[in-house]
Amino acid sequence: MATPANDSSLQAIRYRPGSLQLLDQRKLPLQTIYIDIRNSSDGWTAIRDMVVRGAPAIAVAGALSLAVELFNLENFEGTSQDASSLITKKLEYLVSSRPTAVNLSDAATKFNEIISKAAATTSDAKDVFKVFIEAAELMLEDDVTSNKAIGSFGAEFIRFQLKDINKLSILTHCNTGSLATAGYGTALGVIRSLQTDGVLEHAYCTETRPYNQGSRLTAFELVHEKIPATLITDSAAAALMKAGRVNGIIVGADRVASNGDTANKIGTYNLAVCAKHHDIPFYVAAPLTSVDLSLQSGDEIVIEERSPLELLNAHGGRGEQIAASGISVWNPAFDVTPASLISGIFTEKGVITKKTGSESFDIKGFVQRAQGN
Ligand code: MRU
C-alpha cells in the first residue's frame, strides 16, 4: 500500500509501508521539503510544530507515524495483549499533540476497538501490529474518497440552493485543501468540484492571521490548481461581502458538536456573523470523523491557545519582532461558530440541514440514518 493516487494535487503525506514523509508546511510556499517521520514521537512533534496541520491530515499523519514505528519494530518480546496496550498508550500520546481537532482522537477510539478485538483472537503480537498498520493505511485511502464525496455533495447542494446565480464566487478561510487532508480537501474540495462543474466564477481566500494558512497554503493550492482566485486580508471580508462579491462561504471544521456548533480556525466566527448580516449562505464542509457526538454544544470544545510569538513576531512567529515589547497577547487558534449561523454541513454521506424554524442540527439523527440504524 502506498500513498493513494492523488490526481495532480499537492501531497502533504507520502507513505509506503515502513516509510513516512511529511511535507514541511512551515516552509511553503517558498520551499518544498519533506521530513522523514520514523515513529510516533516524530509524528507528535510534527503535529505540534505545524509541519502537518489541518484536522484530517493530523489524524492520518499521526496514525501513520505509529504504523511506521510498528512496521520497523524489531524484537518485540510481548504478547498480543502487550502489543495492544503499547498501541493504546502511543495513540493516547499522539492525541495529546493538539487539543481542538477531534479526528485523531476519533481514529484512536476506532483503532483501540479494532486492536483489542485482534488481541483477543491471537497470541502473536505481530498480528496485532499488522491489523493496526492495515487500519492506518485504510484511513489514508478513505480520507481521499470521503473528500471527493464531500466535494460533489457540497457542489450539488450549493448549485441547487443558488440556482438563480449563473456563476458563483466563494470565500474560504484557513487551509482545507490537499495540504490539510490526505488529498483533494474538504471546503477547498467543494470549490474544486464547483470549478470542475464549470460554475465557479472566482474563489477568495483570507490570509488567516496569525499563522497565514490562507496566504501561504490555500493561495498556493489555488494557484497550483489554476482556480481563478484572490487573496484578501481577514479584515477585508466584511467589505467583500458588502460589495456583493461573494455568493457563499465555505469553511472546514476541527470539531462539530451534536447540535452543529463548529470549531474551526480563528476568524471563522467573524465570517459567519458577517455572512448573516449580508444574507450570504455559510457552509461547513467536513468528514463525519470531525463530528464529536459526545458534546452537546460548542461550549464544551477545548480551544487551543498558541504561542504569543505568533503575533509578536513576523511570519506567524518565525520572523523578526513586529509588535511592541511588553504587550500581552491572547492567541486562540480556533473559535466556535454557533449552528444558528450555519446554512448546511457537507459530509461524505450527504448534506446535513436544519429543520425549518430550528436553530440547530440533529447530527446524531443524520449519522444514525447514514449508518442505516
Ligand atoms: O491550525 P490548523 O492549521 O491545523 O487549522 C486548520 C483548520 O482550522 C482547518 O480549517 C480545519 O482543520 C479543517 S482542514 C480540512
PDB file of N, CA and C in Angstrom, residues 195-259:
ATOM      1  N   GLN A 195     -15.469  24.247  -9.597  1.00  0.00           N
ATOM      2  CA  GLN A 195     -14.625  24.609 -10.735  1.00  0.00           C
ATOM      3  C   GLN A 195     -14.730  23.540 -11.829  1.00  0.00           C
ATOM      4  N   THR A 196     -14.668  22.267 -11.430  1.00  0.00           N
ATOM      5  CA  THR A 196     -14.771  21.161 -12.392  1.00  0.00           C
ATOM      6  C   THR A 196     -16.132  21.198 -13.089  1.00  0.00           C
ATOM      7  N   ASP A 197     -17.178  21.559 -12.318  1.00  0.00           N
ATOM      8  CA  ASP A 197     -18.534  21.631 -12.894  1.00  0.00           C
ATOM      9  C   ASP A 197     -18.723  22.858 -13.787  1.00  0.00           C
ATOM     10  N   GLY A 198     -17.733  23.730 -13.812  1.00  0.00           N
ATOM     11  CA  GLY A 198     -17.809  24.920 -14.680  1.00  0.00           C
ATOM     12  C   GLY A 198     -18.691  26.022 -14.123  1.00  0.00           C
ATOM     13  N   VAL A 199     -18.964  26.005 -12.810  1.00  0.00           N
ATOM     14  CA  VAL A 199     -19.860  27.029 -12.255  1.00  0.00           C
ATOM     15  C   VAL A 199     -19.144  27.974 -11.285  1.00  0.00           C
ATOM     16  N   LEU A 200     -17.821  27.851 -11.192  1.00  0.00           N
ATOM     17  CA  LEU A 200     -17.095  28.736 -10.275  1.00  0.00           C
ATOM     18  C   LEU A 200     -16.635  29.981 -11.026  1.00  0.00           C
ATOM     19  N   GLU A 201     -17.079  31.136 -10.541  1.00  0.00           N
ATOM     20  CA  GLU A 201     -16.615  32.401 -11.127  1.00  0.00           C
ATOM     21  C   GLU A 201     -15.251  32.743 -10.519  1.00  0.00           C
ATOM     22  N   HIS A 202     -15.190  32.690  -9.167  1.00  0.00           N
ATOM     23  CA  HIS A 202     -13.982  33.154  -8.501  1.00  0.00           C
ATOM     24  C   HIS A 202     -13.922  32.616  -7.071  1.00  0.00           C
ATOM     25  N   ALA A 203     -12.717  32.323  -6.610  1.00  0.00           N
ATOM     26  CA  ALA A 203     -12.539  31.952  -5.198  1.00  0.00           C
ATOM     27  C   ALA A 203     -11.782  33.076  -4.501  1.00  0.00           C
ATOM     28  N   TYR A 204     -12.174  33.357  -3.277  1.00  0.00           N
ATOM     29  CA  TYR A 204     -11.443  34.309  -2.429  1.00  0.00           C
ATOM     30  C   TYR A 204     -10.910  33.550  -1.230  1.00  0.00           C
ATOM     31  N   CYS A 205      -9.671  33.812  -0.864  1.00  0.00           N
ATOM     32  CA  CYS A 205      -9.155  33.198   0.377  1.00  0.00           C
ATOM     33  C   CYS A 205      -8.607  34.283   1.284  1.00  0.00           C
ATOM     34  N   THR A 206      -8.851  34.088   2.568  1.00  0.00           N
ATOM     35  CA  THR A 206      -8.338  35.038   3.563  1.00  0.00           C
ATOM     36  C   THR A 206      -6.879  34.684   3.884  1.00  0.00           C
ATOM     37  N   GLU A 207      -6.134  35.671   4.358  1.00  0.00           N
ATOM     38  CA  GLU A 207      -4.755  35.395   4.798  1.00  0.00           C
ATOM     39  C   GLU A 207      -4.707  34.377   5.936  1.00  0.00           C
ATOM     40  N   THR A 208      -5.712  34.504   6.855  1.00  0.00           N
ATOM     41  CA  THR A 208      -5.801  33.652   8.046  1.00  0.00           C
ATOM     42  C   THR A 208      -4.650  33.924   9.028  1.00  0.00           C
ATOM     43  N   ARG A 209      -4.672  35.127   9.547  1.00  0.00           N
ATOM     44  CA  ARG A 209      -3.704  35.517  10.580  1.00  0.00           C
ATOM     45  C   ARG A 209      -3.955  34.704  11.858  1.00  0.00           C
ATOM     46  N   PRO A 210      -2.975  34.446  12.688  1.00  0.00           N
ATOM     47  CA  PRO A 210      -1.602  34.908  12.527  1.00  0.00           C
ATOM     48  C   PRO A 210      -0.690  33.929  11.792  1.00  0.00           C
ATOM     49  N   TYR A 211      -1.177  32.709  11.541  1.00  0.00           N
ATOM     50  CA  TYR A 211      -0.259  31.704  11.008  1.00  0.00           C
ATOM     51  C   TYR A 211      -0.252  31.682   9.474  1.00  0.00           C
ATOM     52  N   ASN A 212      -1.206  32.431   8.893  1.00  0.00           N
ATOM     53  CA  ASN A 212      -1.226  32.635   7.436  1.00  0.00           C
ATOM     54  C   ASN A 212      -1.402  31.352   6.613  1.00  0.00           C
ATOM     55  N   GLN A 213      -2.245  30.445   7.121  1.00  0.00           N
ATOM     56  CA  GLN A 213      -2.519  29.236   6.331  1.00  0.00           C
ATOM     57  C   GLN A 213      -3.177  29.599   4.997  1.00  0.00           C
ATOM     58  N   GLY A 214      -3.907  30.739   4.981  1.00  0.00           N
ATOM     59  CA  GLY A 214      -4.588  31.155   3.748  1.00  0.00           C
ATOM     60  C   GLY A 214      -3.604  31.660   2.706  1.00  0.00           C
ATOM     61  N   SER A 215      -2.745  32.619   3.113  1.00  0.00           N
ATOM     62  CA  SER A 215      -1.830  33.208   2.119  1.00  0.00           C
ATOM     63  C   SER A 215      -0.709  32.248   1.741  1.00  0.00           C
ATOM     64  N   ARG A 216      -0.258  31.441   2.697  1.00  0.00           N
ATOM     65  CA  ARG A 216       0.859  30.547   2.387  1.00  0.00           C
ATOM     66  C   ARG A 216       0.391  29.253   1.713  1.00  0.00           C
ATOM     67  N   LEU A 217      -0.738  28.702   2.175  1.00  0.00           N
ATOM     68  CA  LEU A 217      -1.114  27.351   1.732  1.00  0.00           C
ATOM     69  C   LEU A 217      -2.302  27.347   0.757  1.00  0.00           C
ATOM     70  N   THR A 218      -3.405  28.031   1.146  1.00  0.00           N
ATOM     71  CA  THR A 218      -4.580  27.997   0.258  1.00  0.00           C
ATOM     72  C   THR A 218      -4.279  28.735  -1.049  1.00  0.00           C
ATOM     73  N   ALA A 219      -3.627  29.895  -0.939  1.00  0.00           N
ATOM     74  CA  ALA A 219      -3.274  30.635  -2.158  1.00  0.00           C
ATOM     75  C   ALA A 219      -2.379  29.761  -3.050  1.00  0.00           C
ATOM     76  N   PHE A 220      -1.461  29.048  -2.435  1.00  0.00           N
ATOM     77  CA  PHE A 220      -0.547  28.139  -3.150  1.00  0.00           C
ATOM     78  C   PHE A 220      -1.343  27.052  -3.883  1.00  0.00           C
ATOM     79  N   GLU A 221      -2.311  26.462  -3.169  1.00  0.00           N
ATOM     80  CA  GLU A 221      -3.121  25.400  -3.786  1.00  0.00           C
ATOM     81  C   GLU A 221      -3.994  25.945  -4.917  1.00  0.00           C
ATOM     82  N   LEU A 222      -4.574  27.137  -4.715  1.00  0.00           N
ATOM     83  CA  LEU A 222      -5.457  27.709  -5.739  1.00  0.00           C
ATOM     84  C   LEU A 222      -4.665  28.019  -7.011  1.00  0.00           C
ATOM     85  N   VAL A 223      -3.453  28.536  -6.828  1.00  0.00           N
ATOM     86  CA  VAL A 223      -2.595  28.818  -7.993  1.00  0.00           C
ATOM     87  C   VAL A 223      -2.225  27.492  -8.664  1.00  0.00           C
ATOM     88  N   HIS A 224      -1.849  26.517  -7.848  1.00  0.00           N
ATOM     89  CA  HIS A 224      -1.460  25.194  -8.363  1.00  0.00           C
ATOM     90  C   HIS A 224      -2.597  24.559  -9.171  1.00  0.00           C
ATOM     91  N   GLU A 225      -3.829  24.739  -8.688  1.00  0.00           N
ATOM     92  CA  GLU A 225      -4.999  24.141  -9.344  1.00  0.00           C
ATOM     93  C   GLU A 225      -5.547  25.008 -10.476  1.00  0.00           C
ATOM     94  N   LYS A 226      -4.904  26.149 -10.696  1.00  0.00           N
ATOM     95  CA  LYS A 226      -5.342  27.097 -11.748  1.00  0.00           C
ATOM     96  C   LYS A 226      -6.805  27.524 -11.555  1.00  0.00           C
ATOM     97  N   ILE A 227      -7.172  27.743 -10.302  1.00  0.00           N
ATOM     98  CA  ILE A 227      -8.517  28.224  -9.978  1.00  0.00           C
ATOM     99  C   ILE A 227      -8.434  29.747  -9.891  1.00  0.00           C
ATOM    100  N   PRO A 228      -9.304  30.482 -10.604  1.00  0.00           N
ATOM    101  CA  PRO A 228      -9.239  31.937 -10.518  1.00  0.00           C
ATOM    102  C   PRO A 228      -9.488  32.391  -9.078  1.00  0.00           C
ATOM    103  N   ALA A 229      -8.530  33.089  -8.491  1.00  0.00           N
ATOM    104  CA  ALA A 229      -8.633  33.341  -7.049  1.00  0.00           C
ATOM    105  C   ALA A 229      -7.942  34.630  -6.645  1.00  0.00           C
ATOM    106  N   THR A 230      -8.421  35.190  -5.536  1.00  0.00           N
ATOM    107  CA  THR A 230      -7.868  36.438  -4.993  1.00  0.00           C
ATOM    108  C   THR A 230      -7.676  36.280  -3.489  1.00  0.00           C
ATOM    109  N   LEU A 231      -6.538  36.768  -3.025  1.00  0.00           N
ATOM    110  CA  LEU A 231      -6.214  36.755  -1.599  1.00  0.00           C
ATOM    111  C   LEU A 231      -6.674  38.068  -0.968  1.00  0.00           C
ATOM    112  N   ILE A 232      -7.313  37.980   0.206  1.00  0.00           N
ATOM    113  CA  ILE A 232      -7.711  39.201   0.923  1.00  0.00           C
ATOM    114  C   ILE A 232      -7.190  39.137   2.362  1.00  0.00           C
ATOM    115  N   THR A 233      -7.092  40.286   3.005  1.00  0.00           N
ATOM    116  CA  THR A 233      -6.778  40.254   4.436  1.00  0.00           C
ATOM    117  C   THR A 233      -8.033  39.758   5.164  1.00  0.00           C
ATOM    118  N   ASP A 234      -7.855  39.230   6.349  1.00  0.00           N
ATOM    119  CA  ASP A 234      -9.013  38.753   7.115  1.00  0.00           C
ATOM    120  C   ASP A 234     -10.010  39.888   7.320  1.00  0.00           C
ATOM    121  N   SER A 235      -9.472  41.082   7.551  1.00  0.00           N
ATOM    122  CA  SER A 235     -10.343  42.216   7.859  1.00  0.00           C
ATOM    123  C   SER A 235     -11.032  42.802   6.628  1.00  0.00           C
ATOM    124  N   ALA A 236     -10.712  42.308   5.421  1.00  0.00           N
ATOM    125  CA  ALA A 236     -11.407  42.792   4.215  1.00  0.00           C
ATOM    126  C   ALA A 236     -12.680  41.986   3.927  1.00  0.00           C
ATOM    127  N   ALA A 237     -12.903  40.920   4.697  1.00  0.00           N
ATOM    128  CA  ALA A 237     -14.005  40.006   4.356  1.00  0.00           C
ATOM    129  C   ALA A 237     -15.376  40.692   4.396  1.00  0.00           C
ATOM    130  N   ALA A 238     -15.621  41.518   5.431  1.00  0.00           N
ATOM    131  CA  ALA A 238     -16.936  42.171   5.533  1.00  0.00           C
ATOM    132  C   ALA A 238     -17.146  43.117   4.348  1.00  0.00           C
ATOM    133  N   ALA A 239     -16.089  43.842   3.972  1.00  0.00           N
ATOM    134  CA  ALA A 239     -16.199  44.769   2.839  1.00  0.00           C
ATOM    135  C   ALA A 239     -16.450  44.003   1.540  1.00  0.00           C
ATOM    136  N   LEU A 240     -15.832  42.841   1.418  1.00  0.00           N
ATOM    137  CA  LEU A 240     -16.025  41.995   0.227  1.00  0.00           C
ATOM    138  C   LEU A 240     -17.492  41.569   0.122  1.00  0.00           C
ATOM    139  N   MET A 241     -18.055  41.208   1.275  1.00  0.00           N
ATOM    140  CA  MET A 241     -19.466  40.786   1.296  1.00  0.00           C
ATOM    141  C   MET A 241     -20.375  41.965   0.963  1.00  0.00           C
ATOM    142  N   LYS A 242     -20.076  43.114   1.582  1.00  0.00           N
ATOM    143  CA  LYS A 242     -20.904  44.309   1.353  1.00  0.00           C
ATOM    144  C   LYS A 242     -20.888  44.706  -0.119  1.00  0.00           C
ATOM    145  N   ALA A 243     -19.732  44.492  -0.764  1.00  0.00           N
ATOM    146  CA  ALA A 243     -19.591  44.848  -2.181  1.00  0.00           C
ATOM    147  C   ALA A 243     -20.296  43.841  -3.096  1.00  0.00           C
ATOM    148  N   GLY A 244     -20.895  42.813  -2.508  1.00  0.00           N
ATOM    149  CA  GLY A 244     -21.648  41.830  -3.301  1.00  0.00           C
ATOM    150  C   GLY A 244     -20.739  40.925  -4.123  1.00  0.00           C
ATOM    151  N   ARG A 245     -19.508  40.735  -3.661  1.00  0.00           N
ATOM    152  CA  ARG A 245     -18.557  39.966  -4.472  1.00  0.00           C
ATOM    153  C   ARG A 245     -18.500  38.487  -4.125  1.00  0.00           C
ATOM    154  N   VAL A 246     -19.214  38.064  -3.057  1.00  0.00           N
ATOM    155  CA  VAL A 246     -19.268  36.616  -2.779  1.00  0.00           C
ATOM    156  C   VAL A 246     -20.706  36.138  -2.652  1.00  0.00           C
ATOM    157  N   ASN A 247     -20.941  34.925  -3.184  1.00  0.00           N
ATOM    158  CA  ASN A 247     -22.281  34.344  -3.126  1.00  0.00           C
ATOM    159  C   ASN A 247     -22.408  33.324  -2.002  1.00  0.00           C
ATOM    160  N   GLY A 248     -21.278  32.812  -1.541  1.00  0.00           N
ATOM    161  CA  GLY A 248     -21.325  31.809  -0.474  1.00  0.00           C
ATOM    162  C   GLY A 248     -19.970  31.701   0.197  1.00  0.00           C
ATOM    163  N   ILE A 249     -19.993  31.191   1.442  1.00  0.00           N
ATOM    164  CA  ILE A 249     -18.750  30.998   2.191  1.00  0.00           C
ATOM    165  C   ILE A 249     -18.681  29.524   2.578  1.00  0.00           C
ATOM    166  N   ILE A 250     -17.520  28.914   2.364  1.00  0.00           N
ATOM    167  CA  ILE A 250     -17.350  27.504   2.764  1.00  0.00           C
ATOM    168  C   ILE A 250     -16.077  27.395   3.596  1.00  0.00           C
ATOM    169  N   VAL A 251     -16.215  26.787   4.766  1.00  0.00           N
ATOM    170  CA  VAL A 251     -15.056  26.589   5.653  1.00  0.00           C
ATOM    171  C   VAL A 251     -14.985  25.115   6.068  1.00  0.00           C
ATOM    172  N   GLY A 252     -13.884  24.736   6.654  1.00  0.00           N
ATOM    173  CA  GLY A 252     -13.725  23.377   7.175  1.00  0.00           C
ATOM    174  C   GLY A 252     -14.131  23.321   8.638  1.00  0.00           C
ATOM    175  N   ALA A 253     -13.749  22.248   9.308  1.00  0.00           N
ATOM    176  CA  ALA A 253     -14.086  22.097  10.733  1.00  0.00           C
ATOM    177  C   ALA A 253     -13.018  21.293  11.441  1.00  0.00           C
ATOM    178  N   ASP A 254     -12.797  21.640  12.689  1.00  0.00           N
ATOM    179  CA  ASP A 254     -11.907  20.843  13.539  1.00  0.00           C
ATOM    180  C   ASP A 254     -12.701  19.959  14.489  1.00  0.00           C
ATOM    181  N   ARG A 255     -13.874  20.438  14.890  1.00  0.00           N
ATOM    182  CA  ARG A 255     -14.746  19.621  15.747  1.00  0.00           C
ATOM    183  C   ARG A 255     -16.166  20.175  15.629  1.00  0.00           C
ATOM    184  N   VAL A 256     -17.097  19.276  15.340  1.00  0.00           N
ATOM    185  CA  VAL A 256     -18.505  19.677  15.224  1.00  0.00           C
ATOM    186  C   VAL A 256     -19.273  18.997  16.355  1.00  0.00           C
ATOM    187  N   ALA A 257     -19.940  19.778  17.203  1.00  0.00           N
ATOM    188  CA  ALA A 257     -20.723  19.207  18.304  1.00  0.00           C
ATOM    189  C   ALA A 257     -22.061  18.660  17.783  1.00  0.00           C
ATOM    190  N   SER A 258     -22.765  17.904  18.638  1.00  0.00           N
ATOM    191  CA  SER A 258     -24.031  17.252  18.227  1.00  0.00           C
ATOM    192  C   SER A 258     -25.055  18.215  17.650  1.00  0.00           C
ATOM    193  N   ASN A 259     -25.029  19.455  18.128  1.00  0.00           N
ATOM    194  CA  ASN A 259     -26.034  20.420  17.654  1.00  0.00           C
ATOM    195  C   ASN A 259     -25.561  21.200  16.421  1.00  0.00           C
TER     196      ASN A 259
END
